Amino acid sequence: MEPKWSPSGDWFFYYGNDKVTANSTDNSESYRHSTNKGSENQQKIHLYSVTSDELLSIDIGKETPSALTWSATDSSLYFAAQSTESTEDDDRLYEAEWKDVIQYRRRKPNYGSVIQRIDIKRKHGKLSVKIHSIKHVDFIVTELLFVLSEHKIVCVSYAPIIETLSEIELYAIDLRDTSSLIRLTNSKLFEYNLKLSTDGKHVFFLVYPVRLNNENFLSVQGRLYSIDLTNGHIAQWGKGFQGAVRDYSIRSEGGVFILGQLGTNVHVYTQQSVWESVSLLSGWHGSYRSISSSKSKQYSSVAVTYSSFEQPEEVYFTKDIDGLPWAKSLTHENQLLSTRDLPRVKLYRWSNPEDNRTIDGILHYPPGKFEHKNLPLFVLMHGGPTGGSLNQLQTSFDTWAPLAATEGWLVLEPNFRGSTGYGDKFIDEVLCEMLSRPGKDILAGVDSLISDGIADPTRLNIGGYSFGGFLTNWLITQTTRFNAAVSGAGASELVSLWGTTDFPTYGASFMCGLPWEVPEIYRKESIMNNLNKAQTPILISTGAKETRVPVDQSYILERSLTYLGVPVKLLLFPDEGHAFSNNPWHGKIKVREELKWLAQYDHLSSLGTEDLL
């Protein structure tokens, strides 16, 4: 959870506990293991005053808070935490009957969350707090939003295993009568990022659509919606925009600012009302990652985070949105990167000869070798598939193209079919061809780089994380042209992945059905069915507590390749899930070893230049 400022701006809260525990909010495991009792550590919410330099730490019990929001004043805030309503007698009776046996899918009567209010009072110069229980709900709460004008709390429900998106919806609780729970949406979409309109009557939210089995599906990109709390009407903002909505902010004078991705760039757009069209604002070429605007009608100031290929990300501020091209940098956290000899970057474009579809990619040249020829190539693929490689300077455990380029690689980041920013049809074209269609796009890009004399055909390498790992594992079964591969959190067997992932709905949507409904598609897209053709040495990395792409997928791949005599190594990172958010050393070690693996095997000449299929 991100820190949030109080209504007056005098306080902000942040979350912490006595001892950090790994993946304390990983509810998919507690769902599988229904006897899980949660953390044994005392959880705390911390409040800090920027005016008085006071720090107030509030004990909230042993359950990790999943959502927090301020009320209309600094005197109270609301939080949600996993329910702990069962009594010791209930637990004792359960354990007497079942001991340590796990009843999969069984939900205890207390399953869900308790929404509570913290009241803060100052008396004789001292602060005191009191916690009140507001309501128990039978789902996990991921977001809370206080709505003063309607005397309501709006929340987002969530399921630890997403088998149906009806479990991810918006609800409201009337604080004047908390006995009822009002369902606001039934959209079959993934709602998140709640914000309140300036009139206090509309709740805005982003959606990430996912197809449900046996239902019609329009595989659109990220979209922005609002719901009128007075009549329940839901409206889409940004209609007609062909790209993906990545973030937004409420304008103090009404309407919204939208961060919209088209191609490899994310620009700032504005829309004054739901009936008006979206307008592109003047700004810098590159990617705006987040935006925040003043809530006061007296001001129209805006803060953004921005980056581009040559410009590391910083926070920028402007007193008026019209001054965005001249925004002032508020931070210099990445100034060191500006002093380094960074890779030069350019957009590279090619066509897939199968259907003549134009594909974009980003080329990162080694420092001092811009537009040189015959360079060793490393293809680094983004996650998703509904993600995208952008015009930004970013290096993380899963996106490290600039770092690889500084090590001497020409790095290609392909925005293959399924990537956002290129229209809904571009995503739809991977349906029923989740791996094969993007894979052909990527191989066509490699062919084009070789044909143009840019890439050395004897020094080709490939890698990616999450869906990029899927594609890595797929491509080493389709060709022997790559000297080395590095795969993170990638699948190896799609049927078992559907059966063990915490998000089965997502994968099934791109496969056009369940394994027994479309077995021919699962066979056609199968990595395991073609694994005996793999010869590329591969380094596999995964979190030991991974549930999105469960760790057994990496075990299956490692064992299979070992039996086949293909050089393979598996790295398991303790206490890490899909996001590698527990220990920063793990991400560093992962990338370090991937670079070593590429260097170790790149000296080998290509095993063969012909595709296997």
Short mmCIF file of N, CA and C in Angstrom, two decimals, residues 42 234 274 314 447 454 481 563 577:
data_model
loop_
_atom_site.label_atom_id
_atom_site.label_comp_id
_atom_site.label_asym_id
_atom_site.label_seq_id
_atom_site.Cartn_x
_atom_site.Cartn_y
_atom_site.Cartn_z
N GLN A 42 2.76 -8.28 15.45
CA GLN A 42 1.83 -7.16 15.62
C GLN A 42 1.94 -6.21 14.44
N ILE A 234 -23.10 3.77 -15.08
CA ILE A 234 -21.68 3.61 -15.37
C ILE A 234 -21.38 4.16 -16.75
N VAL A 274 -17.63 13.42 -19.88
CA VAL A 274 -17.74 12.12 -20.51
C VAL A 274 -18.27 12.23 -21.93
N GLU A 314 12.10 10.89 -13.04
CA GLU A 314 12.05 11.81 -11.91
C GLU A 314 10.63 12.33 -11.77
N ASP A 447 14.94 -12.16 -37.88
CA ASP A 447 15.29 -12.31 -39.30
C ASP A 447 15.56 -10.95 -39.94
N ILE A 454 22.29 -5.80 -39.02
CA ILE A 454 22.43 -5.20 -37.69
C ILE A 454 22.86 -6.24 -36.66
N ARG A 481 18.43 -21.51 -33.22
CA ARG A 481 19.31 -20.40 -33.59
C ARG A 481 19.87 -19.65 -32.39
N TYR A 563 16.85 -34.34 -18.45
CA TYR A 563 16.72 -35.66 -19.06
C TYR A 563 17.11 -35.64 -20.53
N GLY A 577 7.39 -14.04 -4.48
CA GLY A 577 6.29 -14.35 -5.37
C GLY A 577 6.59 -13.85 -6.76
#
